[in-house]
Amino acid sequence: MKKALIILMLIGLKSFAQPTLQTVYETTNSQINLYIVSQGFTSSSMSNFDNYVTGFLNFMWSQEPYASMQNRFRVITVKEAATTENVPGATFLFNNLTEDQIHNFVCVPDTNPSYRQYESGECLDDFYTRMDNLIPYLTGYNSRSYVIAVFNNNYYTGRGGKYAFVTTFCNQPFMYKVLLHEFGHTFGLLADEYGFSNTLPYQQDEFCNIIYDGGVPQYISPNDYPLFHDRNVTSRTTNLPWEYLLSGSYPVCDYPGTGTDCSNTMDIGRFEGANYVNSGWYRPRNSCGMQSLSVSPFSFCQVCIDLIKERIQEHLCDATNNVTENFVSRHQYITHWRKASNLLTSNSTIGNKISVNYVSGNGITLTNGFKAESGSDFRAYIDDCSLIPVQNTYRKAEVNSLSGLSSTKENQKVKDAGSSIIVSPNPVSTLLHVKVDRDKIVKTQLWNSSGKLLLDESIAPQEQIKLDLSAYQKGTYILSATTEKGKCLSKKIIKN
């Protein structure tokens, strides 16, 4: 079985030559890997890719919270020279505008229609497959790693998701905003804060064709993937997720043209129009990098800054920080993770529907007054947070929803079957038995205590498997099993 898997993996990977990896930014505190991959650049045009990466990073480091937490990132460029310029090409996804309107919206007017190259675009599944096949070549890739593909195409498109991508599109700095917006989906798990035109509220495919069901046009509906709700968008009218930033009176604004319009304010409040619809969903500020790329100057609102900062903290393993946390004062109604300090002190009440999974390196002090209300969950334990792979549900599940500026495909749900992973024996010396209940395993991965990926195998769906760990040294490992239903389950393994 193992030999057959290796042969299948080699077949799947053979389309990739050995790419050239170069670390272009790194500090002693870097723990989050950002791989930026060239797409459709030949040897003669690869300098354009380098220029794009440099320009984007300069822009990214100018924006909060990346500016103040820049030293937490490691940036690696991944280059494989294309044999044909602009191939592969990103799928043309921008809706509601013609190519000429798109071009003139962003670029200096150009009489040369050479930017019309969407015919060379590949479908999204093919792009995901190619990136999946590239991962084994990315030295140091682990659960704290993210991939961005930069396509050498002169049309306007970008997307968040399992892997983010963007085009160079006239090499305009405007595309740096597009990429930071799309990376906000992939990394920050941020939702789109814009609604849609009342005149074109239809679902469309990649080539701007309206989607019909039985001859009836399908209307755009709010994205219903719950991981993104009650973060920077909400359907609540009270107890807003960003309540911690509100004091006294705050703007309560209807969608422009339908009532109270607060379009000129930059305060945090409740602004109607978000999550792809104009009514019933709300955003925290009138203008934000997740709502409009034309906001001047471009910036994220404080809610998005806090959420991205929280995502960065999930990935870190500082052993010197002590945290005094008041869970009820901020980010209510969302899943709250913290893995970054060696001592937690808290006397708060965990508000309704907050789930906290706290990993501490040294100690946990829960003082008088600490409690979790009904419907809330708190788990805390002492361990080395570097051994706990970050679970980015959005990336693992390959969800196509909340893709950002460029798609209005029908939203997809990820069904949580409530599976759990069971391993025995643990500690283990030779054979490890692995099974999941109510699901089947399709992929296994094994990391060492330094976060290095040691094993990465895809298999035919099986309810239980055996792993031979006899060749591995004694120590602590993290086993990850991806299930047929798209869930990623992890378990700490002790090898003796």
PDB file of C-alpha atoms in Angstrom, residues 137-371:
ATOM      1  CA  TYR A 137       8.314  21.199  -2.840  1.00  0.00           C
ATOM      2  CA  LEU A 138       7.916  24.076  -0.383  1.00  0.00           C
ATOM      3  CA  THR A 139      10.676  23.549   2.173  1.00  0.00           C
ATOM      4  CA  GLY A 140       9.467  24.402   5.661  1.00  0.00           C
ATOM      5  CA  TYR A 141       5.779  24.347   4.762  1.00  0.00           C
ATOM      6  CA  ASN A 142       3.663  23.606   7.835  1.00  0.00           C
ATOM      7  CA  SER A 143       0.326  24.433   9.407  1.00  0.00           C
ATOM      8  CA  ARG A 144       1.459  28.047   9.856  1.00  0.00           C
ATOM      9  CA  SER A 145       2.043  28.484   6.122  1.00  0.00           C
ATOM     10  CA  TYR A 146       0.023  30.294   3.448  1.00  0.00           C
ATOM     11  CA  VAL A 147       0.297  30.380  -0.343  1.00  0.00           C
ATOM     12  CA  ILE A 148      -0.333  33.360  -2.621  1.00  0.00           C
ATOM     13  CA  ALA A 149      -0.128  32.934  -6.399  1.00  0.00           C
ATOM     14  CA  VAL A 150       0.655  35.941  -8.595  1.00  0.00           C
ATOM     15  CA  PHE A 151      -0.545  35.515 -12.186  1.00  0.00           C
ATOM     16  CA  ASN A 152       1.190  37.365 -15.008  1.00  0.00           C
ATOM     17  CA  ASN A 153      -2.112  38.422 -16.591  1.00  0.00           C
ATOM     18  CA  ASN A 154      -3.287  41.815 -17.779  1.00  0.00           C
ATOM     19  CA  TYR A 155      -6.859  41.500 -16.615  1.00  0.00           C
ATOM     20  CA  TYR A 156      -8.356  42.214 -13.242  1.00  0.00           C
ATOM     21  CA  THR A 157      -9.081  39.319 -10.931  1.00  0.00           C
ATOM     22  CA  GLY A 158      -8.230  38.046  -7.473  1.00  0.00           C
ATOM     23  CA  ARG A 159      -9.582  35.563  -4.978  1.00  0.00           C
ATOM     24  CA  GLY A 160      -9.186  34.422  -1.410  1.00  0.00           C
ATOM     25  CA  GLY A 161      -9.775  30.861  -0.277  1.00  0.00           C
ATOM     26  CA  LYS A 162      -7.620  27.818   0.273  1.00  0.00           C
ATOM     27  CA  TYR A 163      -4.900  29.553  -1.743  1.00  0.00           C
ATOM     28  CA  ALA A 164      -5.150  33.260  -2.493  1.00  0.00           C
ATOM     29  CA  PHE A 165      -4.319  34.590  -5.938  1.00  0.00           C
ATOM     30  CA  VAL A 166      -4.174  37.872  -7.811  1.00  0.00           C
ATOM     31  CA  THR A 167      -3.055  39.152 -11.204  1.00  0.00           C
ATOM     32  CA  THR A 168      -0.481  41.831 -11.983  1.00  0.00           C
ATOM     33  CA  PHE A 169      -3.049  43.663 -14.171  1.00  0.00           C
ATOM     34  CA  CYS A 170      -1.069  46.514 -15.732  1.00  0.00           C
ATOM     35  CA  ASN A 171       1.393  46.300 -12.820  1.00  0.00           C
ATOM     36  CA  GLN A 172      -0.663  48.888 -10.976  1.00  0.00           C
ATOM     37  CA  PRO A 173      -0.271  49.390  -7.194  1.00  0.00           C
ATOM     38  CA  PHE A 174      -4.067  49.064  -7.100  1.00  0.00           C
ATOM     39  CA  MET A 175      -3.573  45.285  -7.268  1.00  0.00           C
ATOM     40  CA  TYR A 176      -1.650  45.386  -3.985  1.00  0.00           C
ATOM     41  CA  LYS A 177      -4.935  46.486  -2.384  1.00  0.00           C
ATOM     42  CA  VAL A 178      -6.750  43.650  -4.141  1.00  0.00           C
ATOM     43  CA  LEU A 179      -4.266  41.105  -2.809  1.00  0.00           C
ATOM     44  CA  LEU A 180      -4.348  42.430   0.755  1.00  0.00           C
ATOM     45  CA  HIS A 181      -8.161  42.288   0.605  1.00  0.00           C
ATOM     46  CA  GLU A 182      -8.094  38.689  -0.675  1.00  0.00           C
ATOM     47  CA  PHE A 183      -5.475  37.683   1.896  1.00  0.00           C
ATOM     48  CA  GLY A 184      -7.876  39.107   4.479  1.00  0.00           C
ATOM     49  CA  HIS A 185     -10.244  36.258   3.546  1.00  0.00           C
ATOM     50  CA  THR A 186      -7.609  33.516   3.495  1.00  0.00           C
ATOM     51  CA  PHE A 187      -5.614  34.516   6.552  1.00  0.00           C
ATOM     52  CA  GLY A 188      -7.815  36.819   8.610  1.00  0.00           C
ATOM     53  CA  LEU A 189     -11.067  34.893   7.968  1.00  0.00           C
ATOM     54  CA  LEU A 190     -12.688  38.243   7.209  1.00  0.00           C
ATOM     55  CA  ALA A 191     -15.963  38.543   5.328  1.00  0.00           C
ATOM     56  CA  ASP A 192     -16.765  40.930   2.497  1.00  0.00           C
ATOM     57  CA  GLU A 193     -18.400  44.057   3.852  1.00  0.00           C
ATOM     58  CA  TYR A 194     -20.112  45.209   0.664  1.00  0.00           C
ATOM     59  CA  GLY A 195     -23.619  44.617  -0.644  1.00  0.00           C
ATOM     60  CA  PHE A 196     -24.613  44.397  -4.289  1.00  0.00           C
ATOM     61  CA  SER A 197     -26.240  46.610  -6.881  1.00  0.00           C
ATOM     62  CA  ASN A 198     -30.019  46.611  -6.785  1.00  0.00           C
ATOM     63  CA  THR A 199     -30.016  46.434 -10.588  1.00  0.00           C
ATOM     64  CA  LEU A 200     -27.806  43.347 -10.922  1.00  0.00           C
ATOM     65  CA  PRO A 201     -28.432  41.199  -7.834  1.00  0.00           C
ATOM     66  CA  TYR A 202     -27.887  37.894  -9.647  1.00  0.00           C
ATOM     67  CA  GLN A 203     -25.612  34.907  -9.195  1.00  0.00           C
ATOM     68  CA  GLN A 204     -23.096  34.768 -12.037  1.00  0.00           C
ATOM     69  CA  ASP A 205     -20.537  32.287 -13.284  1.00  0.00           C
ATOM     70  CA  GLU A 206     -16.861  32.925 -14.062  1.00  0.00           C
ATOM     71  CA  PHE A 207     -17.687  34.576 -17.373  1.00  0.00           C
ATOM     72  CA  CYS A 208     -20.427  36.899 -16.084  1.00  0.00           C
ATOM     73  CA  ASN A 209     -23.333  34.744 -17.272  1.00  0.00           C
ATOM     74  CA  ILE A 210     -26.365  34.873 -14.997  1.00  0.00           C
ATOM     75  CA  ILE A 211     -27.050  31.501 -13.342  1.00  0.00           C
ATOM     76  CA  TYR A 212     -30.550  30.123 -13.929  1.00  0.00           C
ATOM     77  CA  ASP A 213     -32.416  27.322 -12.182  1.00  0.00           C
ATOM     78  CA  GLY A 214     -35.377  26.084 -14.221  1.00  0.00           C
ATOM     79  CA  GLY A 215     -35.329  29.330 -16.179  1.00  0.00           C
ATOM     80  CA  VAL A 216     -35.439  31.466 -13.026  1.00  0.00           C
ATOM     81  CA  PRO A 217     -32.451  33.804 -12.365  1.00  0.00           C
ATOM     82  CA  GLN A 218     -30.775  33.037  -9.039  1.00  0.00           C
ATOM     83  CA  TYR A 219     -30.491  36.021  -6.754  1.00  0.00           C
ATOM     84  CA  ILE A 220     -27.418  36.754  -4.688  1.00  0.00           C
ATOM     85  CA  SER A 221     -27.907  35.688  -1.100  1.00  0.00           C
ATOM     86  CA  PRO A 222     -25.838  36.255   2.054  1.00  0.00           C
ATOM     87  CA  ASN A 223     -22.899  33.944   2.491  1.00  0.00           C
ATOM     88  CA  ASP A 224     -23.973  31.329   5.012  1.00  0.00           C
ATOM     89  CA  TYR A 225     -20.606  29.875   6.013  1.00  0.00           C
ATOM     90  CA  PRO A 226     -20.728  30.453   9.789  1.00  0.00           C
ATOM     91  CA  LEU A 227     -16.976  30.741  10.413  1.00  0.00           C
ATOM     92  CA  PHE A 228     -17.073  34.249   8.907  1.00  0.00           C
ATOM     93  CA  HIS A 229     -20.224  35.485  10.579  1.00  0.00           C
ATOM     94  CA  ASP A 230     -20.196  37.725  13.632  1.00  0.00           C
ATOM     95  CA  ARG A 231     -16.638  38.779  12.975  1.00  0.00           C
ATOM     96  CA  ASN A 232     -16.529  41.875  10.752  1.00  0.00           C
ATOM     97  CA  VAL A 233     -20.094  41.301   9.498  1.00  0.00           C
ATOM     98  CA  THR A 234     -23.221  40.387  11.439  1.00  0.00           C
ATOM     99  CA  SER A 235     -26.955  40.003  11.054  1.00  0.00           C
ATOM    100  CA  ARG A 236     -27.468  41.113  14.662  1.00  0.00           C
ATOM    101  CA  THR A 237     -28.916  44.508  15.455  1.00  0.00           C
ATOM    102  CA  THR A 238     -27.938  44.385  19.150  1.00  0.00           C
ATOM    103  CA  ASN A 239     -25.010  42.825  21.026  1.00  0.00           C
ATOM    104  CA  LEU A 240     -22.774  43.480  18.036  1.00  0.00           C
ATOM    105  CA  PRO A 241     -19.528  41.437  17.824  1.00  0.00           C
ATOM    106  CA  TRP A 242     -17.590  44.726  17.997  1.00  0.00           C
ATOM    107  CA  GLU A 243     -19.520  45.970  21.040  1.00  0.00           C
ATOM    108  CA  TYR A 244     -16.206  46.410  22.875  1.00  0.00           C
ATOM    109  CA  LEU A 245     -15.372  49.332  20.545  1.00  0.00           C
ATOM    110  CA  LEU A 246     -18.694  51.113  21.054  1.00  0.00           C
ATOM    111  CA  SER A 247     -19.376  53.665  23.751  1.00  0.00           C
ATOM    112  CA  GLY A 248     -22.338  55.981  24.237  1.00  0.00           C
ATOM    113  CA  SER A 249     -24.157  56.811  21.022  1.00  0.00           C
ATOM    114  CA  TYR A 250     -22.761  55.360  17.823  1.00  0.00           C
ATOM    115  CA  PRO A 251     -23.774  55.557  14.146  1.00  0.00           C
ATOM    116  CA  VAL A 252     -26.724  53.363  13.190  1.00  0.00           C
ATOM    117  CA  CYS A 253     -26.947  53.726   9.437  1.00  0.00           C
ATOM    118  CA  ASP A 254     -29.286  52.306   6.826  1.00  0.00           C
ATOM    119  CA  TYR A 255     -28.157  51.312   3.385  1.00  0.00           C
ATOM    120  CA  PRO A 256     -27.547  54.537   1.395  1.00  0.00           C
ATOM    121  CA  GLY A 257     -30.743  55.774  -0.195  1.00  0.00           C
ATOM    122  CA  THR A 258     -33.055  53.803   2.121  1.00  0.00           C
ATOM    123  CA  GLY A 259     -32.957  55.855   5.323  1.00  0.00           C
ATOM    124  CA  THR A 260     -30.349  57.354   7.632  1.00  0.00           C
ATOM    125  CA  ASP A 261     -27.113  57.699   5.664  1.00  0.00           C
ATOM    126  CA  CYS A 262     -23.869  58.121   7.612  1.00  0.00           C
ATOM    127  CA  SER A 263     -21.531  57.711   4.642  1.00  0.00           C
ATOM    128  CA  ASN A 264     -19.214  60.508   5.742  1.00  0.00           C
ATOM    129  CA  THR A 265     -18.380  59.178   9.191  1.00  0.00           C
ATOM    130  CA  MET A 266     -15.336  57.048  10.005  1.00  0.00           C
ATOM    131  CA  ASP A 267     -16.667  56.014  13.433  1.00  0.00           C
ATOM    132  CA  ILE A 268     -17.394  52.425  14.398  1.00  0.00           C
ATOM    133  CA  GLY A 269     -21.103  51.673  14.454  1.00  0.00           C
ATOM    134  CA  ARG A 270     -23.690  49.577  12.619  1.00  0.00           C
ATOM    135  CA  PHE A 271     -23.786  50.199   8.881  1.00  0.00           C
ATOM    136  CA  GLU A 272     -26.311  48.319   6.791  1.00  0.00           C
ATOM    137  CA  GLY A 273     -25.077  46.516   3.672  1.00  0.00           C
ATOM    138  CA  ALA A 274     -22.568  43.673   3.965  1.00  0.00           C
ATOM    139  CA  ASN A 275     -22.002  40.002   3.172  1.00  0.00           C
ATOM    140  CA  TYR A 276     -23.184  40.517  -0.455  1.00  0.00           C
ATOM    141  CA  VAL A 277     -26.611  41.961   0.374  1.00  0.00           C
ATOM    142  CA  ASN A 278     -27.936  45.462   0.958  1.00  0.00           C
ATOM    143  CA  SER A 279     -30.276  44.770   3.850  1.00  0.00           C
ATOM    144  CA  GLY A 280     -30.277  42.620   6.976  1.00  0.00           C
ATOM    145  CA  TRP A 281     -26.463  42.446   7.282  1.00  0.00           C
ATOM    146  CA  TYR A 282     -24.192  45.011   8.896  1.00  0.00           C
ATOM    147  CA  ARG A 283     -20.551  46.100   8.872  1.00  0.00           C
ATOM    148  CA  PRO A 284     -18.683  48.015  11.598  1.00  0.00           C
ATOM    149  CA  ARG A 285     -17.542  51.080   9.602  1.00  0.00           C
ATOM    150  CA  ASN A 286     -18.747  52.810   6.478  1.00  0.00           C
ATOM    151  CA  SER A 287     -15.435  52.315   4.652  1.00  0.00           C
ATOM    152  CA  CYS A 288     -12.829  49.604   5.192  1.00  0.00           C
ATOM    153  CA  GLY A 289     -10.405  47.600   3.082  1.00  0.00           C
ATOM    154  CA  MET A 290     -12.900  44.720   3.214  1.00  0.00           C
ATOM    155  CA  GLN A 291     -15.685  46.992   1.945  1.00  0.00           C
ATOM    156  CA  SER A 292     -14.047  49.137  -0.739  1.00  0.00           C
ATOM    157  CA  LEU A 293     -10.649  49.374  -2.416  1.00  0.00           C
ATOM    158  CA  SER A 294     -11.261  53.030  -3.200  1.00  0.00           C
ATOM    159  CA  VAL A 295     -11.285  54.136   0.451  1.00  0.00           C
ATOM    160  CA  SER A 296      -8.601  56.809   0.758  1.00  0.00           C
ATOM    161  CA  PRO A 297      -6.260  56.211   2.322  1.00  0.00           C
ATOM    162  CA  PHE A 298      -6.685  52.447   2.123  1.00  0.00           C
ATOM    163  CA  SER A 299      -6.949  50.930   5.582  1.00  0.00           C
ATOM    164  CA  PHE A 300      -8.653  48.259   7.626  1.00  0.00           C
ATOM    165  CA  CYS A 301     -11.101  49.347  10.297  1.00  0.00           C
ATOM    166  CA  GLN A 302     -10.232  48.661  13.920  1.00  0.00           C
ATOM    167  CA  VAL A 303     -12.479  45.583  14.003  1.00  0.00           C
ATOM    168  CA  CYS A 304     -10.629  43.971  11.085  1.00  0.00           C
ATOM    169  CA  ILE A 305      -7.269  44.999  12.557  1.00  0.00           C
ATOM    170  CA  ASP A 306      -8.142  43.298  15.844  1.00  0.00           C
ATOM    171  CA  LEU A 307      -9.349  40.133  14.072  1.00  0.00           C
ATOM    172  CA  ILE A 308      -6.217  39.881  11.893  1.00  0.00           C
ATOM    173  CA  LYS A 309      -4.057  40.516  14.957  1.00  0.00           C
ATOM    174  CA  GLU A 310      -5.901  37.746  16.782  1.00  0.00           C
ATOM    175  CA  ARG A 311      -5.220  35.395  13.843  1.00  0.00           C
ATOM    176  CA  ILE A 312      -1.533  36.279  13.973  1.00  0.00           C
ATOM    177  CA  GLN A 313      -1.493  35.525  17.695  1.00  0.00           C
ATOM    178  CA  GLU A 314      -2.969  32.089  17.032  1.00  0.00           C
ATOM    179  CA  HIS A 315       0.185  31.158  15.161  1.00  0.00           C
ATOM    180  CA  LEU A 316       2.728  32.397  17.683  1.00  0.00           C
ATOM    181  CA  CYS A 317       4.437  30.628  20.521  1.00  0.00           C
ATOM    182  CA  ASP A 318       5.851  33.390  22.693  1.00  0.00           C
ATOM    183  CA  ALA A 319       7.067  32.050  26.014  1.00  0.00           C
ATOM    184  CA  THR A 320       7.472  35.467  27.613  1.00  0.00           C
ATOM    185  CA  ASN A 321       4.005  36.994  27.438  1.00  0.00           C
ATOM    186  CA  ASN A 322       1.553  36.984  30.301  1.00  0.00           C
ATOM    187  CA  VAL A 323      -2.059  37.696  29.404  1.00  0.00           C
ATOM    188  CA  THR A 324      -4.827  39.133  31.543  1.00  0.00           C
ATOM    189  CA  GLU A 325      -7.902  38.427  29.461  1.00  0.00           C
ATOM    190  CA  ASN A 326     -11.443  39.726  29.818  1.00  0.00           C
ATOM    191  CA  PHE A 327     -13.364  37.487  27.457  1.00  0.00           C
ATOM    192  CA  VAL A 328     -16.699  39.226  27.876  1.00  0.00           C
ATOM    193  CA  SER A 329     -15.491  42.659  26.781  1.00  0.00           C
ATOM    194  CA  ARG A 330     -14.538  41.902  23.211  1.00  0.00           C
ATOM    195  CA  HIS A 331     -15.328  39.598  20.291  1.00  0.00           C
ATOM    196  CA  GLN A 332     -18.511  38.130  21.666  1.00  0.00           C
ATOM    197  CA  TYR A 333     -20.357  35.518  19.607  1.00  0.00           C
ATOM    198  CA  ILE A 334     -17.231  34.285  17.826  1.00  0.00           C
ATOM    199  CA  THR A 335     -14.803  31.456  18.345  1.00  0.00           C
ATOM    200  CA  HIS A 336     -11.889  32.819  20.339  1.00  0.00           C
ATOM    201  CA  TRP A 337      -8.520  31.053  20.305  1.00  0.00           C
ATOM    202  CA  ARG A 338      -5.387  32.020  22.177  1.00  0.00           C
ATOM    203  CA  LYS A 339      -2.106  30.116  22.036  1.00  0.00           C
ATOM    204  CA  ALA A 340       0.538  32.713  22.648  1.00  0.00           C
ATOM    205  CA  SER A 341       1.351  33.236  26.316  1.00  0.00           C
ATOM    206  CA  ASN A 342       2.858  31.286  29.171  1.00  0.00           C
ATOM    207  CA  LEU A 343       0.434  32.548  31.810  1.00  0.00           C
ATOM    208  CA  LEU A 344      -3.252  33.362  31.676  1.00  0.00           C
ATOM    209  CA  THR A 345      -4.986  35.319  34.422  1.00  0.00           C
ATOM    210  CA  SER A 346      -8.714  35.909  34.150  1.00  0.00           C
ATOM    211  CA  ASN A 347     -11.643  36.772  36.378  1.00  0.00           C
ATOM    212  CA  SER A 348     -14.159  37.400  33.604  1.00  0.00           C
ATOM    213  CA  THR A 349     -17.451  35.838  32.655  1.00  0.00           C
ATOM    214  CA  ILE A 350     -17.230  34.188  29.239  1.00  0.00           C
ATOM    215  CA  GLY A 351     -20.218  35.593  27.390  1.00  0.00           C
ATOM    216  CA  ASN A 352     -22.854  33.696  25.492  1.00  0.00           C
ATOM    217  CA  LYS A 353     -21.613  31.511  22.620  1.00  0.00           C
ATOM    218  CA  ILE A 354     -17.909  32.215  23.116  1.00  0.00           C
ATOM    219  CA  SER A 355     -15.645  29.203  22.715  1.00  0.00           C
ATOM    220  CA  VAL A 356     -12.115  29.478  24.104  1.00  0.00           C
ATOM    221  CA  ASN A 357      -9.385  26.889  23.652  1.00  0.00           C
ATOM    222  CA  TYR A 358      -6.440  28.191  25.649  1.00  0.00           C
ATOM    223  CA  VAL A 359      -2.947  26.714  25.589  1.00  0.00           C
ATOM    224  CA  SER A 360      -0.497  27.973  28.176  1.00  0.00           C
ATOM    225  CA  GLY A 361       3.186  27.184  28.463  1.00  0.00           C
ATOM    226  CA  ASN A 362       3.489  27.781  32.206  1.00  0.00           C
ATOM    227  CA  GLY A 363       0.382  28.420  34.241  1.00  0.00           C
ATOM    228  CA  ILE A 364      -3.301  29.286  34.282  1.00  0.00           C
ATOM    229  CA  THR A 365      -4.891  31.324  37.069  1.00  0.00           C
ATOM    230  CA  LEU A 366      -8.673  31.577  37.107  1.00  0.00           C
ATOM    231  CA  THR A 367      -9.519  34.025  39.884  1.00  0.00           C
ATOM    232  CA  ASN A 368     -12.779  34.659  41.739  1.00  0.00           C
ATOM    233  CA  GLY A 369     -15.561  35.651  39.376  1.00  0.00           C
ATOM    234  CA  PHE A 370     -14.435  33.497  36.484  1.00  0.00           C
ATOM    235  CA  LYS A 371     -17.259  31.510  34.891  1.00  0.00           C
TER     236      LYS A 371
END
